[in-house]
CSV table of C-alpha atoms and ligand atoms in Angstrom, one decimal:
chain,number,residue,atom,x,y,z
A,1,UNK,CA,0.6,1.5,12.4
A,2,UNK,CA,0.5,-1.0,15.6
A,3,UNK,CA,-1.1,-4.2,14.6
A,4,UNK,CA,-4.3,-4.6,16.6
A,5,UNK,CA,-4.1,-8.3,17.1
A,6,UNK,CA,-5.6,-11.4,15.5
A,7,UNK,CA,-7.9,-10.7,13.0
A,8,UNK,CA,-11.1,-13.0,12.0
A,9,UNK,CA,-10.0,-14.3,8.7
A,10,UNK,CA,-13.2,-14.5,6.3
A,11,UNK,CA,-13.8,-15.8,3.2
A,12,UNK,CA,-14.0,-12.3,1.7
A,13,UNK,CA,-10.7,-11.2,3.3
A,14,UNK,CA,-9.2,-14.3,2.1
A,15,UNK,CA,-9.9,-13.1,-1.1
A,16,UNK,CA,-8.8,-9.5,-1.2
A,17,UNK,CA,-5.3,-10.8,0.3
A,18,UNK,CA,-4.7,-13.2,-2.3
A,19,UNK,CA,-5.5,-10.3,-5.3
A,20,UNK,CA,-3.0,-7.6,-2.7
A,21,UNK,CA,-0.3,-10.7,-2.8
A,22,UNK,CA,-0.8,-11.1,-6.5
A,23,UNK,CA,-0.1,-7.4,-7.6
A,24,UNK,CA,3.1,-5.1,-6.9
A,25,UNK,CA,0.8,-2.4,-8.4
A,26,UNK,CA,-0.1,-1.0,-4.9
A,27,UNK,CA,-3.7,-0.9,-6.0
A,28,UNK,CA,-6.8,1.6,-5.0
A,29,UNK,CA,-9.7,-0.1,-3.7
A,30,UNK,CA,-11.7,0.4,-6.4
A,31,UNK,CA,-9.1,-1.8,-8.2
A,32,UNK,CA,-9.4,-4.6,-5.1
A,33,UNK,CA,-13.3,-4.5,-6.0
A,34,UNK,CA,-13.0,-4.8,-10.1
A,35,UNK,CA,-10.4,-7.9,-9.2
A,36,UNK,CA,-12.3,-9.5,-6.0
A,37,UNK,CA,-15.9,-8.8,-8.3
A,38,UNK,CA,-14.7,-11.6,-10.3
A,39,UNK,CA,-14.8,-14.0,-7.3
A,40,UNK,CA,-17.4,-13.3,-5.7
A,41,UNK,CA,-19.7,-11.2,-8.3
A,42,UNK,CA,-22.2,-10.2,-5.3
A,43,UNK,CA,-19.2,-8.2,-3.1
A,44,UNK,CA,-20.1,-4.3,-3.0
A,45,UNK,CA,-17.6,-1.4,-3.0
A,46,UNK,CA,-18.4,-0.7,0.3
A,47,UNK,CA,-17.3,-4.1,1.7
A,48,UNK,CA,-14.1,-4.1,0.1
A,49,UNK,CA,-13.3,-0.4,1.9
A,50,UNK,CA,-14.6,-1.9,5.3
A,51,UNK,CA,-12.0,-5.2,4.7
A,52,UNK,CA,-9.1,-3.1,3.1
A,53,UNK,CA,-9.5,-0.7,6.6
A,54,UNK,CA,-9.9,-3.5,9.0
A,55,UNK,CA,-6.9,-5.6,7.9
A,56,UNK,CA,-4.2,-2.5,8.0
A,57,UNK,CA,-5.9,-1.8,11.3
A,58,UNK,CA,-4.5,-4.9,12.1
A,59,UNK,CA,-1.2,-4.6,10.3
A,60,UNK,CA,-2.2,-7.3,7.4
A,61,UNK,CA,-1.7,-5.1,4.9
A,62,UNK,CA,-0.6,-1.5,4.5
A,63,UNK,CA,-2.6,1.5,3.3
A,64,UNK,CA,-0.6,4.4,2.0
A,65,UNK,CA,-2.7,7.5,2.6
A,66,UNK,CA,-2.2,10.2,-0.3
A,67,UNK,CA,-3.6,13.6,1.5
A,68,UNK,CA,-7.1,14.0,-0.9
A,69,UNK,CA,-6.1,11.0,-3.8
A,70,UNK,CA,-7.1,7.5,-3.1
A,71,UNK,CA,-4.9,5.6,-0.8
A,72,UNK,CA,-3.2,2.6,-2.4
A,73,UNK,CA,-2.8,-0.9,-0.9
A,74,UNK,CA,0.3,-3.4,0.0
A,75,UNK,CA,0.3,-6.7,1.0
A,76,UNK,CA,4.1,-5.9,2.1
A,77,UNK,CA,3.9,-5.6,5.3
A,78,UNK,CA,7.8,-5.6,5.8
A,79,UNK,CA,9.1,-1.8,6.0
A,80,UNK,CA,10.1,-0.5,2.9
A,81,UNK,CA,9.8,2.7,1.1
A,82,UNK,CA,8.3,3.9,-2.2
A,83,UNK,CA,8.9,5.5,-5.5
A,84,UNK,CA,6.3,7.7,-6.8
A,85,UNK,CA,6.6,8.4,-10.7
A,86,UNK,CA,4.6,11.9,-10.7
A,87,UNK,CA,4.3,11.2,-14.7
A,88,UNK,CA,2.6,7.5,-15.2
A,89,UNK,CA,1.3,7.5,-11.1
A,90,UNK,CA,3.1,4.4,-11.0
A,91,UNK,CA,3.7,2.9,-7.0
A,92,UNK,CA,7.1,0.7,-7.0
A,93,UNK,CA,8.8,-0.6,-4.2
A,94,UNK,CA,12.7,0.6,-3.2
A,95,UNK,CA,14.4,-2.2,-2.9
A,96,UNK,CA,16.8,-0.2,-0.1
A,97,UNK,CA,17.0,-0.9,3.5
A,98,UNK,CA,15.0,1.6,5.7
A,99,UNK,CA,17.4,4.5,7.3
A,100,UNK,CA,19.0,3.4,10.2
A,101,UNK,CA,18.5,5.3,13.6
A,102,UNK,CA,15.9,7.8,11.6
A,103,UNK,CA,13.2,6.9,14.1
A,104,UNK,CA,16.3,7.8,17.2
A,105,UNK,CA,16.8,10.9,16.1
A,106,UNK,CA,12.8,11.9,16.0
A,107,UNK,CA,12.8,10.7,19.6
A,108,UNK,CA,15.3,12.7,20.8
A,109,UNK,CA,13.3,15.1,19.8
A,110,UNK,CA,10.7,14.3,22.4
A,111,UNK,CA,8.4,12.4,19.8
A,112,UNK,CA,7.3,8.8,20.4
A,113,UNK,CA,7.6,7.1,17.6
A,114,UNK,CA,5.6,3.6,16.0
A,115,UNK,CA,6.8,3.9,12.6
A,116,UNK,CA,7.4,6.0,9.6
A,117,UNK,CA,6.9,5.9,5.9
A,118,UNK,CA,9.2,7.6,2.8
A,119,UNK,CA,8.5,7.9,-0.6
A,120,UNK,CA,10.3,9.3,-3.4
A,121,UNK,CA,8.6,11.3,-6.1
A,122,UNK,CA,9.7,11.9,-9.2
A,123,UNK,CA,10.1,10.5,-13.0
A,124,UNK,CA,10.2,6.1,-13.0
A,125,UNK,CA,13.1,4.9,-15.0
A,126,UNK,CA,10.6,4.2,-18.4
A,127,UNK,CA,8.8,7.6,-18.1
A,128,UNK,CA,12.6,9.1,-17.2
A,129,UNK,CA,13.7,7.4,-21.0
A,130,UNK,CA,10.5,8.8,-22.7
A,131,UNK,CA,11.0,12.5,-21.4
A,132,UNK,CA,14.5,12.3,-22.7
A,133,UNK,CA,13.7,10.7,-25.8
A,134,UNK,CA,11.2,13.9,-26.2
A,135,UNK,CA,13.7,16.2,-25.8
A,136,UNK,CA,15.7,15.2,-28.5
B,201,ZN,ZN1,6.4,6.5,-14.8
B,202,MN,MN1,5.2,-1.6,-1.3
């Protein structure tokens, strides 16, 4: 999404950032709340979802929307794209460079394009050793 410009850095935000920059977990925001709770013990849930929305409205952080499940959170702002495992629910990052000219050819198509996002899905490399490890 377009960053909406400078946003009002508060003690609170402060806070979630430095538990998003300490974590390549991708976390839920109930995770943000158990980790930030241990800060500042008075926080509510409700908070943390207002601070979590308002810095990816501003391009601070990223959300990644999963259709009904909970969205997860990124202090990556950088483009990159995801692997999924759909056995542990594990979030990594790829550690590939986004597709070249992917957003081009959407235009062509007529579309105006800000961005886009990828993620793989499928079995992470420990979950990938388990399942073979079963079949045996
Ligand atoms: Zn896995
Ligand atoms: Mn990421």
């Amino acid at each position: 999404m377009k960053p909406k410009g400078f946003v009002r850095r508060t003690r609170q935000r402060e806070v979630i950032l430095e538990v998003l920059r300490g974590t390549k977990s991708h976390p839920t925001a109930d995770w943000v709340y158990q980790e930030v709770r241990k800060e500042m013990p008075q926080v509510s849930l409700g908070t943390i979802y207002r601070n979590l929305k308002t810095l990816s409205e501003h391009g601070e952080i990223q959300e990644l929307a999963f259709g009904s499940t909970h969205s997860r959170f990124d202090a990556n702002k950088d483009m990159h794209y995801h692997f999924v495992c759909e056995q542990c629910g594990m979030i990594e990052d790829l550690d590939i460079p986004p597709v070249e000219g992917l957003d081009d050819q959407v235009e062509q198509l007529g579309f105006k394009v800000t961005s886009h996002r990828l993620e793989f899905y499928g079995s992470c490399p420990k979950c990938a050793e388990e399942s073979m490890g079963k079949a045996n």
